mmCIF file of C-alpha atoms and ligand atoms in Angstrom:
data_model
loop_
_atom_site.group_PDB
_atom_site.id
_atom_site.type_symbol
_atom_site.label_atom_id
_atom_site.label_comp_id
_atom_site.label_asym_id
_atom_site.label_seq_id
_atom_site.Cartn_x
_atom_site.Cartn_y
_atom_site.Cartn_z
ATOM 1 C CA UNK C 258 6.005 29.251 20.724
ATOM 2 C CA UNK C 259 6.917 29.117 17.313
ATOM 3 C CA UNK C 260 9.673 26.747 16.195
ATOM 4 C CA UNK C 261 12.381 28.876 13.960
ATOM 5 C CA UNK C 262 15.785 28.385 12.380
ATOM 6 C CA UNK C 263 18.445 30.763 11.767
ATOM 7 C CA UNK C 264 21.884 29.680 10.836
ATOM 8 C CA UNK C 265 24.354 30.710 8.328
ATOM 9 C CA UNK C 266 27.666 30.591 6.940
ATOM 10 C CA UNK C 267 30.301 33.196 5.911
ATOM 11 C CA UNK C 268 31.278 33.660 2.288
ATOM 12 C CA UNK C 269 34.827 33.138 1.782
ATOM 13 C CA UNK C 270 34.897 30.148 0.063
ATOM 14 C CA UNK C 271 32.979 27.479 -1.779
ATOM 15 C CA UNK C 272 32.006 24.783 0.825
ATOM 16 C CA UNK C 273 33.010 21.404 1.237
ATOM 17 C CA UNK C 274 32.280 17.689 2.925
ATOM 18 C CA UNK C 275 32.912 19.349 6.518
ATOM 19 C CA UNK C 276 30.342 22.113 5.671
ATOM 20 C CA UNK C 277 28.113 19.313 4.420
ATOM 21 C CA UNK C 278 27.878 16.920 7.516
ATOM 22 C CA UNK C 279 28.743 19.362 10.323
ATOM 23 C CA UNK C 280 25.660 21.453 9.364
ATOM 24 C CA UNK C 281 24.635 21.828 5.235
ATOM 25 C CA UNK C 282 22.966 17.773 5.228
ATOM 26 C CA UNK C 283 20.928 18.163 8.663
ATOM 27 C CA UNK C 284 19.560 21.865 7.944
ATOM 28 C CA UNK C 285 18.479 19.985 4.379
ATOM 29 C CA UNK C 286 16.891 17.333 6.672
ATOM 30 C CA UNK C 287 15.183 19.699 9.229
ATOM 31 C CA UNK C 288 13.364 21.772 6.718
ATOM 32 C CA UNK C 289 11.979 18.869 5.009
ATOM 33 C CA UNK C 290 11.001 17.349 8.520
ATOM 34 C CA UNK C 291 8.288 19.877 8.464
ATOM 35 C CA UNK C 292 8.429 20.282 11.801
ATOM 36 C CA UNK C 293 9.380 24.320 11.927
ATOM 37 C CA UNK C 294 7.377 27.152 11.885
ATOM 38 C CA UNK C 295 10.015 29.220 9.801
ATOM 39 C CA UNK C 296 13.707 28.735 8.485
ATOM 40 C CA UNK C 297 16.318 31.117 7.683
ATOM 41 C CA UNK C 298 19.859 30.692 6.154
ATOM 42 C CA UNK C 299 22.072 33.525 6.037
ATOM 43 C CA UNK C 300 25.102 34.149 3.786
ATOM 44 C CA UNK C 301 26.870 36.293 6.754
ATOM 45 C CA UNK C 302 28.930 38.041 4.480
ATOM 46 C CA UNK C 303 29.154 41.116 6.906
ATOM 47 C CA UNK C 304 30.464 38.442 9.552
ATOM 48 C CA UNK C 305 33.283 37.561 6.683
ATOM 49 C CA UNK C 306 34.272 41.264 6.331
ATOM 50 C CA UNK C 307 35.164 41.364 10.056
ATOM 51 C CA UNK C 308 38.738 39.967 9.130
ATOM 52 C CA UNK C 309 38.648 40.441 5.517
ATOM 53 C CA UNK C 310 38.349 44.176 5.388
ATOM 54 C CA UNK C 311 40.743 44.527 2.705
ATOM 55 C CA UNK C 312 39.475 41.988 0.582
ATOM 56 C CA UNK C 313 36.013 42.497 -0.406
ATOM 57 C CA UNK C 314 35.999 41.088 -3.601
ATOM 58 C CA UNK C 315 36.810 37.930 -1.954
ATOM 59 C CA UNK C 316 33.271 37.758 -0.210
ATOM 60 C CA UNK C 317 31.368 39.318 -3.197
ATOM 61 C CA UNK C 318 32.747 36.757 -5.733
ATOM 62 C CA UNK C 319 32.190 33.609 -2.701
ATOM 63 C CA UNK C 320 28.165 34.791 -2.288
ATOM 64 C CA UNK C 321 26.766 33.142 -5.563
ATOM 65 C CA UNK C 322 29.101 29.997 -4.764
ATOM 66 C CA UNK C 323 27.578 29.779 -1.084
ATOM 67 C CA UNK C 324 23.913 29.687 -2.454
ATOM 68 C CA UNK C 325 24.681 27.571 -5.559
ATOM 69 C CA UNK C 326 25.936 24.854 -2.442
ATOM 70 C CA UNK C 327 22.617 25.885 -0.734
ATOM 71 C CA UNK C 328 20.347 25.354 -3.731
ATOM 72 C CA UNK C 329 22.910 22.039 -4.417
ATOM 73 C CA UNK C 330 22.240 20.557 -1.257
ATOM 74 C CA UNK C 331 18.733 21.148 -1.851
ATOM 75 C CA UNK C 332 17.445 24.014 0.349
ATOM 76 C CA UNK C 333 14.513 24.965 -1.223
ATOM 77 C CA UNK C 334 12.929 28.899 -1.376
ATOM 78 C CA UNK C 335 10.182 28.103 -1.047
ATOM 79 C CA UNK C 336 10.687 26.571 2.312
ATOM 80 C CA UNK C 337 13.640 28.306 3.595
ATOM 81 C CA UNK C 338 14.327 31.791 3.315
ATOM 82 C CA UNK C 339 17.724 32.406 2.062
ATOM 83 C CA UNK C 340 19.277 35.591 2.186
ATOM 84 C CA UNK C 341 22.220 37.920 2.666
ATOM 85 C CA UNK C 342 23.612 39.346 6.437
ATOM 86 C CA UNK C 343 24.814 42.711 5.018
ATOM 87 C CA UNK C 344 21.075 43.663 3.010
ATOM 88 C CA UNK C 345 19.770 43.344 6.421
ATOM 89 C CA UNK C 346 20.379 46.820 8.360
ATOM 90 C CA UNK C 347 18.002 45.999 11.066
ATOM 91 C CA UNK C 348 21.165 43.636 11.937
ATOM 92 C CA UNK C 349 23.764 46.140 12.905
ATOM 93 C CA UNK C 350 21.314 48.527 14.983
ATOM 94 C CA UNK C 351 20.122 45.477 17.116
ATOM 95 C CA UNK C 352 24.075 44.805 17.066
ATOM 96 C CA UNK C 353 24.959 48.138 18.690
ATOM 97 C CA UNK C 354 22.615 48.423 21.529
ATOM 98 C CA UNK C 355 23.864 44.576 22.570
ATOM 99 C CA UNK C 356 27.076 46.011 22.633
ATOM 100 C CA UNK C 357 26.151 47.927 25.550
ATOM 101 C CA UNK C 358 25.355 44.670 27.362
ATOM 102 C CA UNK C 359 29.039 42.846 26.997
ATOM 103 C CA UNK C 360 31.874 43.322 28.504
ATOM 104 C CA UNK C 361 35.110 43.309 27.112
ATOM 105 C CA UNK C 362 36.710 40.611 29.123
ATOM 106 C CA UNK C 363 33.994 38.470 28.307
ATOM 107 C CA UNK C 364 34.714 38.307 24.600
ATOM 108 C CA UNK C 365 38.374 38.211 25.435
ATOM 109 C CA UNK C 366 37.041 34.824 27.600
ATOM 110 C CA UNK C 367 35.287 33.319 24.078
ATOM 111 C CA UNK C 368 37.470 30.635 23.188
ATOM 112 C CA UNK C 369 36.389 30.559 19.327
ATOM 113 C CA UNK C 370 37.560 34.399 18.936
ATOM 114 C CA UNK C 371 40.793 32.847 21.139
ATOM 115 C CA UNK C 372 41.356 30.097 18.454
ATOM 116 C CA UNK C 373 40.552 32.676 15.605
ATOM 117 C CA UNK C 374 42.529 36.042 16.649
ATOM 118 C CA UNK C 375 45.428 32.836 17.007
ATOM 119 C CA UNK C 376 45.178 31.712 13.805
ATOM 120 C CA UNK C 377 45.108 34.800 12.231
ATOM 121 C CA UNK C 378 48.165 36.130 13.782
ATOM 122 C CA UNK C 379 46.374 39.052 14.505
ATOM 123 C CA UNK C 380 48.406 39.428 17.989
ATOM 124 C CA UNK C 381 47.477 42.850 19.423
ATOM 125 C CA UNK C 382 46.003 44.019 15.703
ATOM 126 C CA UNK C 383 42.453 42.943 16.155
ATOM 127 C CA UNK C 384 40.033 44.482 14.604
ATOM 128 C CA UNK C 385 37.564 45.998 17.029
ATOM 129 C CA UNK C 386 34.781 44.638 14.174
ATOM 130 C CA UNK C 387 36.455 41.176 14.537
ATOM 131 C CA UNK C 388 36.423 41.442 18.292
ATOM 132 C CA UNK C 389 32.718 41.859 18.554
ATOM 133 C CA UNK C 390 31.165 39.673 16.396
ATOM 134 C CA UNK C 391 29.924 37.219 18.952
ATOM 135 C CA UNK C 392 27.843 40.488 19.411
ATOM 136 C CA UNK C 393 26.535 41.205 15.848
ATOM 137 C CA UNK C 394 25.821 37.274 16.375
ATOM 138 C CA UNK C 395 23.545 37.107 18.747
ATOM 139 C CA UNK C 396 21.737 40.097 16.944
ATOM 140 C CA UNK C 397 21.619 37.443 13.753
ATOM 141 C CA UNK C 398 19.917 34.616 16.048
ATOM 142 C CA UNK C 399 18.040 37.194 17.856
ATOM 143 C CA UNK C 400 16.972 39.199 15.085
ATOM 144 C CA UNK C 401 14.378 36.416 13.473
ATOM 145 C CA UNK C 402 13.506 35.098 17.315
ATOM 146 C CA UNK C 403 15.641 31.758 16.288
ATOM 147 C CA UNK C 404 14.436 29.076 18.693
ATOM 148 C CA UNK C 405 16.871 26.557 17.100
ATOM 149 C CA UNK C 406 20.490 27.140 15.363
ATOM 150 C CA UNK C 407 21.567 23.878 13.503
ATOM 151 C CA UNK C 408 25.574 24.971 13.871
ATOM 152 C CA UNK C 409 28.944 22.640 13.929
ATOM 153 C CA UNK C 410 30.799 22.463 17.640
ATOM 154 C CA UNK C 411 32.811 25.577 17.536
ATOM 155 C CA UNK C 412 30.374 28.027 17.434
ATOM 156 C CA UNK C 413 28.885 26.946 21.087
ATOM 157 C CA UNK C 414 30.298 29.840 22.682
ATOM 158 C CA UNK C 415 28.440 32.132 20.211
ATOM 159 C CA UNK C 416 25.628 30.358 20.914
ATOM 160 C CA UNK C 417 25.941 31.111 24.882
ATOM 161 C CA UNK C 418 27.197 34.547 24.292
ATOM 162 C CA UNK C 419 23.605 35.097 22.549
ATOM 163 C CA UNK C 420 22.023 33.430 25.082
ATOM 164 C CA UNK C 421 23.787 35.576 27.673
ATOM 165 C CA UNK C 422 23.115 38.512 25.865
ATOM 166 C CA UNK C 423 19.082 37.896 25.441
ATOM 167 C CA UNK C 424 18.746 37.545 29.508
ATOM 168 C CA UNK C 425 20.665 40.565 30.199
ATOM 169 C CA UNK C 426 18.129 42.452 28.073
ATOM 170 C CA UNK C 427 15.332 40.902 28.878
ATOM 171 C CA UNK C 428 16.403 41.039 32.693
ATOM 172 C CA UNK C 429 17.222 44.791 32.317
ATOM 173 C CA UNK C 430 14.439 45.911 29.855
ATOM 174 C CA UNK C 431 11.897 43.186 30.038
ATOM 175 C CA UNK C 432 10.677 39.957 28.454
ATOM 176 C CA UNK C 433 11.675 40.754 24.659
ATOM 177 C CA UNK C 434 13.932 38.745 23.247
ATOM 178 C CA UNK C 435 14.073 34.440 22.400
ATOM 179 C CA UNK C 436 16.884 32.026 24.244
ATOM 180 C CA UNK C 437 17.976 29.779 21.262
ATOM 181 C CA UNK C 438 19.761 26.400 21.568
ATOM 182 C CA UNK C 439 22.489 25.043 19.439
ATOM 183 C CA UNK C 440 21.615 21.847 16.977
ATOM 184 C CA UNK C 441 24.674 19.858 17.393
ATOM 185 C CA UNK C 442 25.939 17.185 14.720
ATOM 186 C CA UNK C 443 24.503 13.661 15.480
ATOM 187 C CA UNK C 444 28.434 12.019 15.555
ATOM 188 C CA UNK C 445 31.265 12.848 16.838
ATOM 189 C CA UNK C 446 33.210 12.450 12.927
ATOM 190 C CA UNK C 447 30.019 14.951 12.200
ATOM 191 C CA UNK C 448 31.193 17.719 14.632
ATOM 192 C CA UNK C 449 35.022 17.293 13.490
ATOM 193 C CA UNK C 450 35.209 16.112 10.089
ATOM 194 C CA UNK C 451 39.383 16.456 9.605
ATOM 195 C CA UNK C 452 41.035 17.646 6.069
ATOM 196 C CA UNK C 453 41.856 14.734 3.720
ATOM 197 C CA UNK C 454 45.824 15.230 5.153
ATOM 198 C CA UNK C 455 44.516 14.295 8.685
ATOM 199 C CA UNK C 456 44.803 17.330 10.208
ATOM 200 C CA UNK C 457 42.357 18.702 12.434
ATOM 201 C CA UNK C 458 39.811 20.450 9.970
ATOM 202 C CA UNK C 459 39.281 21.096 6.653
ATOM 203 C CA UNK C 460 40.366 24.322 5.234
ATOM 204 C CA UNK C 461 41.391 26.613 2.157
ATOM 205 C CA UNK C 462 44.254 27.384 2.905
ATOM 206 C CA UNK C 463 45.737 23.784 3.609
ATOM 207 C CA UNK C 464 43.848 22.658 0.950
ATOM 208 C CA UNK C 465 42.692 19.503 2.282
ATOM 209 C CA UNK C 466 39.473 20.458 0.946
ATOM 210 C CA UNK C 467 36.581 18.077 -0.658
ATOM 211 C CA UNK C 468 34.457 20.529 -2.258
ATOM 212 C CA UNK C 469 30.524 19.862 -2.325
ATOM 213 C CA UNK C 470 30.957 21.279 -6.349
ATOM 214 C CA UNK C 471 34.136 19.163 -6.944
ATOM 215 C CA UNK C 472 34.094 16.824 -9.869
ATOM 216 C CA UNK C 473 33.999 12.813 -9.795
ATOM 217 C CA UNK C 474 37.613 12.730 -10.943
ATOM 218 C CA UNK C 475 38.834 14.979 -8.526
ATOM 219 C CA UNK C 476 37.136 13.540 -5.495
ATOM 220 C CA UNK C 477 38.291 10.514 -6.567
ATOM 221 C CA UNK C 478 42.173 11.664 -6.285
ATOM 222 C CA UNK C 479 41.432 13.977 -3.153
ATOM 223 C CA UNK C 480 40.201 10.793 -1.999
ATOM 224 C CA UNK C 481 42.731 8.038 -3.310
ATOM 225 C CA UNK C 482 45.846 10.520 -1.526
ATOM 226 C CA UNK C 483 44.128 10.526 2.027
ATOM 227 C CA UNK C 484 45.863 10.366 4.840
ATOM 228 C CA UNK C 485 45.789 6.632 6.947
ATOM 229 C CA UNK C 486 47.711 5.201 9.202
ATOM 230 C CA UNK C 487 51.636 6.372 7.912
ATOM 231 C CA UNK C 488 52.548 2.494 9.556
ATOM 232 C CA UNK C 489 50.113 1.117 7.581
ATOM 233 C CA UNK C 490 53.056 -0.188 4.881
ATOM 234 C CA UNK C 491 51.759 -3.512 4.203
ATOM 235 C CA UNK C 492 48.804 -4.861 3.419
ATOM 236 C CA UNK C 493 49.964 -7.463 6.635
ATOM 237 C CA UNK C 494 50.610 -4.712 8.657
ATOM 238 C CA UNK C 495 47.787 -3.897 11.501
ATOM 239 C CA UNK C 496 46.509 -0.777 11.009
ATOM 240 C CA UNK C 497 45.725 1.992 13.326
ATOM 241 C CA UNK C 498 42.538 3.947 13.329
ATOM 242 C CA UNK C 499 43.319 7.028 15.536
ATOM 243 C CA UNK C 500 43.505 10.117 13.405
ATOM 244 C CA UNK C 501 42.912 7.959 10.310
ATOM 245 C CA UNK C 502 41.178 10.129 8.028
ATOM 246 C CA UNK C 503 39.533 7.652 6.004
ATOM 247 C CA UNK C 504 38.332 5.511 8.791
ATOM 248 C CA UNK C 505 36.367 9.246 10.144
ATOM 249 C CA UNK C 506 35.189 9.603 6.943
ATOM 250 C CA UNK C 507 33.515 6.251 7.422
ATOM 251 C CA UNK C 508 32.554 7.134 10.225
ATOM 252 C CA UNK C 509 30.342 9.964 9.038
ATOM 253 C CA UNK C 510 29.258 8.838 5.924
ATOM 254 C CA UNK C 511 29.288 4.780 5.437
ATOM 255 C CA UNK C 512 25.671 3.098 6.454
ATOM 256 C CA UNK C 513 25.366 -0.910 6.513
ATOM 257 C CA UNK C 514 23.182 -0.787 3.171
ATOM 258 C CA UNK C 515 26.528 0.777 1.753
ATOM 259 C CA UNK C 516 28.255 -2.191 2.512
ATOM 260 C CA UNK C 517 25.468 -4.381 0.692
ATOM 261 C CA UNK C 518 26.067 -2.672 -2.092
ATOM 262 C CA UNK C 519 29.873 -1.540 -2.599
ATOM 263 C CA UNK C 520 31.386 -4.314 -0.423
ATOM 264 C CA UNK C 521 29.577 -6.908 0.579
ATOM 265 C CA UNK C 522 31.947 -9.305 2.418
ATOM 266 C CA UNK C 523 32.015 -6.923 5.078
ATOM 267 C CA UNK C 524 28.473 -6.638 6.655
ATOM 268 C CA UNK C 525 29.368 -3.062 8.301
ATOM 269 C CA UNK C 526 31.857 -0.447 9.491
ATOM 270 C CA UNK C 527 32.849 -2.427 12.698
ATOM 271 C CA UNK C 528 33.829 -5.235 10.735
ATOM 272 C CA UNK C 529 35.840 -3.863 7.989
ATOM 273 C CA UNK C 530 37.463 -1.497 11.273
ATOM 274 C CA UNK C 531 37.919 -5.310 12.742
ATOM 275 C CA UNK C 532 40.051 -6.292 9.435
ATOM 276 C CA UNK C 533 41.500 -3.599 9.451
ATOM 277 C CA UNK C 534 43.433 -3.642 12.703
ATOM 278 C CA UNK C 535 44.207 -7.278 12.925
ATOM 279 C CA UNK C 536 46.147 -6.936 9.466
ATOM 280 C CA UNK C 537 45.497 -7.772 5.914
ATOM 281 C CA UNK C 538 43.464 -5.427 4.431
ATOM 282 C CA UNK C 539 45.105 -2.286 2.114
ATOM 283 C CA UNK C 540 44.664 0.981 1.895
ATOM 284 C CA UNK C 541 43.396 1.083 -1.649
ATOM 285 C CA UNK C 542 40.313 -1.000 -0.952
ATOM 286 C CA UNK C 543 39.073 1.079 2.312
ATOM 287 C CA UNK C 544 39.691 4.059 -0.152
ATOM 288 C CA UNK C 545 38.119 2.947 -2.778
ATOM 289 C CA UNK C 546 34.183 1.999 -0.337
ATOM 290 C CA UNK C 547 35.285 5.759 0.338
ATOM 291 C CA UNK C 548 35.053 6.832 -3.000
ATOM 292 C CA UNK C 549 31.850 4.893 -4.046
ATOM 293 C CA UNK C 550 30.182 6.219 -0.924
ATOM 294 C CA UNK C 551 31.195 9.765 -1.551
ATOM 295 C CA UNK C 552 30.174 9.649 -4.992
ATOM 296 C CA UNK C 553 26.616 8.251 -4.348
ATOM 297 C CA UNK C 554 25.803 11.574 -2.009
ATOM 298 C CA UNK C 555 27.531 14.121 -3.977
ATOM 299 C CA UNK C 556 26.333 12.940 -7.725
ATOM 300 C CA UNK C 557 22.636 14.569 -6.691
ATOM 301 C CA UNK C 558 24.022 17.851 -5.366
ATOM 302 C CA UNK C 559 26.392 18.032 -8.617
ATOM 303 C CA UNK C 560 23.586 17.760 -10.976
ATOM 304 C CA UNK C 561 21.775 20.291 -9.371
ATOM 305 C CA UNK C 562 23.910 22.652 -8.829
ATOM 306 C CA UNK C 563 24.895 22.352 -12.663
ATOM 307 C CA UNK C 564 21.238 23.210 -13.116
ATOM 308 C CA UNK C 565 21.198 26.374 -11.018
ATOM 309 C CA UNK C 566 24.259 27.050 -12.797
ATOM 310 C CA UNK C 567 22.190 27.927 -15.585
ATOM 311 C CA UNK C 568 20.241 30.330 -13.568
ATOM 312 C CA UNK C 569 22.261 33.263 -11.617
ATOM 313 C CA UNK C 570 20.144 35.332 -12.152
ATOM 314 C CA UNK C 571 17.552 33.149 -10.616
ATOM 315 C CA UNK C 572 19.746 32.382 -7.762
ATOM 316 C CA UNK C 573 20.087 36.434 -7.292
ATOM 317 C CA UNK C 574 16.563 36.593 -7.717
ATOM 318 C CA UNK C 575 16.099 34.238 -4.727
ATOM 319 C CA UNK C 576 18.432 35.850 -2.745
ATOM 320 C CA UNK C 577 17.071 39.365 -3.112
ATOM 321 C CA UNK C 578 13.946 38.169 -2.546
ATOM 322 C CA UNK C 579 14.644 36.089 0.629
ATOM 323 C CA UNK C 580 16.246 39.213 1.697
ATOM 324 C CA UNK C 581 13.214 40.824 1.436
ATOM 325 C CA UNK C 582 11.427 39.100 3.447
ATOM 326 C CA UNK C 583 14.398 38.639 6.319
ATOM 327 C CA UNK C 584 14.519 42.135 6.402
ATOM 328 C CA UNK C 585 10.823 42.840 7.628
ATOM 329 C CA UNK C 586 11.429 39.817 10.047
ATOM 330 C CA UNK C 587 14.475 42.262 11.771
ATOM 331 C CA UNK C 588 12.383 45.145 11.532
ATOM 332 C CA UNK C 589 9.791 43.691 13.597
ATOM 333 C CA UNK C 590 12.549 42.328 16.559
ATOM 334 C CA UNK C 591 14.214 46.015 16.238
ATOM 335 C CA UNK C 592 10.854 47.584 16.758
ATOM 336 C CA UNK C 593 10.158 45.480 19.815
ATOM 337 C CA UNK C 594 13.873 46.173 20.957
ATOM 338 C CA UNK C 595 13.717 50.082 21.004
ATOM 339 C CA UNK C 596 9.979 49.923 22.178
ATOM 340 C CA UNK C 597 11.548 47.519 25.325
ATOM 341 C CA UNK C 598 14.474 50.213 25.800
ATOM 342 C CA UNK C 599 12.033 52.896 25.455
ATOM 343 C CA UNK C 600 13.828 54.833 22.436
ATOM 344 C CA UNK C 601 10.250 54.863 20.505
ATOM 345 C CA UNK C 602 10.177 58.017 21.347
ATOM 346 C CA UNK C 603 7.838 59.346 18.401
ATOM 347 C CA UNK C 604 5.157 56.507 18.837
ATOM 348 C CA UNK C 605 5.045 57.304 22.679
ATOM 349 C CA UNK C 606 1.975 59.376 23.488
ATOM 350 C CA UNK C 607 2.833 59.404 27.047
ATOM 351 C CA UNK C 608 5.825 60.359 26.988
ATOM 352 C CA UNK C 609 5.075 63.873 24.918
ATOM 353 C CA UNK C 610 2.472 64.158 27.340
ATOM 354 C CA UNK C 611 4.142 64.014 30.133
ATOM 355 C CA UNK C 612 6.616 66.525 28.803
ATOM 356 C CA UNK C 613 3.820 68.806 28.035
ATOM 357 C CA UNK C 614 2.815 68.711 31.741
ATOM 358 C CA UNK C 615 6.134 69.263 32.940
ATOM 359 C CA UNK C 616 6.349 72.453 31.183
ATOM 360 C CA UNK C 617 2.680 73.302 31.633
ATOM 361 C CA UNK C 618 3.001 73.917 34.882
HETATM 362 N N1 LIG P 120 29.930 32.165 12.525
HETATM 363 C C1 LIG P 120 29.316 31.330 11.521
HETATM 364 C C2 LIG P 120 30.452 30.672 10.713
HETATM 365 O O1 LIG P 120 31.585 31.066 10.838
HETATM 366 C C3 LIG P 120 28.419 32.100 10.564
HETATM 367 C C4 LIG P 120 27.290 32.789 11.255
HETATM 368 C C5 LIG P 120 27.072 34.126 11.309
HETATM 369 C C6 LIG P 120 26.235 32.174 11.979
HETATM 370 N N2 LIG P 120 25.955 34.404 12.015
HETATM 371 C C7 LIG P 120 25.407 33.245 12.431
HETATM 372 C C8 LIG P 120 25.901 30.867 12.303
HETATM 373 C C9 LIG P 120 24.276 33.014 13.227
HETATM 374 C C10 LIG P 120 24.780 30.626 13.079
HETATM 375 C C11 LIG P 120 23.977 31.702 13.539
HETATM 376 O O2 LIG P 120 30.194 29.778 9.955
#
């Protein structure tokens, strides 16, 4: 069976360091492994206009900013097709027959639309859109036969809901559809990478945010401010590593060779975590490894995402044209789907046949 990636991210923002190591750095990694048959990444903006109706602009201003991380990060065309949710049609068809196949208490059960309708405040407003996107979800895996979906630890229960949904139809109208698994982050600091205040996740709105298109000088400050261990006053002082946001930071990012280079009395993480909690080391050095090491990954992605820069209407280009050829991808699954379900009506010989007998009689 062919190996194939889908995954995607909504458009409401640019993305940043959670984006990068929950997901963004190990999609970059899988496509140039070779090892797939066929990758797609999908700017879900129709996904993002489940609870942001009201503010499209929002999503259609975020697109270019999405793919200019893609392109940063270096996704390449010509390996990956990127494209955009909404230019896909095929998506919301396959979206509405799946419907049929969930119940409502079962997306009332998915704990990531829990956390999300919470968060939102939406209380009893939800928007019936909003409510099913699990379903137009599994439709986006399902759509381009996804084998594999590199994602970050809270969208498992999409993941199983699509699951779920491809062996009730392939239970009820035959083998069709593809089961896909979920690519997990390698670390734990991967899956949950927390804002730079220490709380638990980087977002917009709290803006604890290290953007992937930040400058030097202002990762360095988002960096320098970072949350630690609050009785952490002296340098003497032992300091604490639970829910010390530079120490997870470490934990994601810093490799030995790192130390080699930026700090070499320490030969690794576990012994500068060692100094650390017996007492006498600061703050401002731990911070400061944290800076260097930040800088050295995101100096590439800046440059070339100044480059695309130059080139919207490149990056357009790309997109339309990875749209393209996503599109006839779907087309192919819906075909398949509604031949399965037997709503092919037009292609189906027999059946006008057999209607021809019934009323030749
Ligand atoms: N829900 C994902 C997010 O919030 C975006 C997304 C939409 C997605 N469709 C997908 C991810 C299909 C993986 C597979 O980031």
């Amino acid at each position: 069976m062919a190996k194939i990636i889908l995954t995607g991210d909504r458009p409401t923002g640019r993305l940043h360091l959670g984006h990068y190591v929950g997901s963004l750095k190990r999609r970059v990694e899988l496509q140039n492994s070779g090892e797939f048959d066929k990758i797609f990444i999908m700017i879900a903006d129709a996904q993002a206009l489940t609870d942001n109706a009201d503010n499209p602009d929002k999503i259609r201003e975020n697109i270019i900013e999405v793919a200019l991380d893609y392109l940063s990060c270096g996704l390449d065309p010509s390996k990956s097709t990127l494209f955009i949710q909404s230019q896909i049609q095929e998506l919301t068809e396959l979206c509405f027959y799946y419907m049929n196949l969930v119940t409502v208490s079962r997306l009332q059960r998915n704990p990531t639309v829990k956390a999300e309708i919470q968060l939102r405040n939406f209380e009893t407003s939800i928007p019936v859109g909003f409510f099913t996107y699990p379903i137009s979800q599994a439709a986006d895996i399902t759509a381009f036969k996804a084998t594999t979906v590199p994602v970050g630890e809270d969208q498992l229960p999409m993941l199983e809901q699509a699951r779920e949904i491809v062996r009730r139809f392939n239970m009820t109208y035959g083998e069709t559809l593809v089961e896909a698994e979920a690519l997990l982050p390698k670390t734990e600091a991967c899956c949950r990478l927390p804002g730079t205040d220490g709380k638990a996740k980087m977002s917009k709105s709290l803006g604890n945010c290290i953007y992937l298109s930040d400058t030097e000088a202002e990762v360095k400050t988002k960096v320098m401010s970072m949350f630690t261990d609050p009785n952490h006053l002296k340098v003497s002082d032992p300091g604490s590593l639970e829910g010390n946001a530079v120490f997870t930071y470490l934990d994601a990012f810093a490799r030995d060779e790192h130390f080699a280079e930026f700090l070499p009395d320490y030969a690794n993480l576990t012994e500068l975590k060692e100094h650390y909690q017996r007492g006498g080391l600061g703050d401002v050095k731990v911070k400061k490894l944290l800076n260097h090491i930040l800088q050295e990954e995101l100096a590439p992605i800046r440059q070339r995402r100044a480059l695309w820069q130059n080139d919207i209407p490149g990056v357009y280009e790309i997109l339309r044209k990875g749209s393209e050829v996503a599109r006839a991808e779907a087309a192919e699954t819906l075909s398949q789907v509604k031949r399965a379900m037997r709503i092919n009506y037009f292609e189906d010989g027999a059946l006008i046949q057999s209607h021809v007998e019934k009323y030749s009689k």
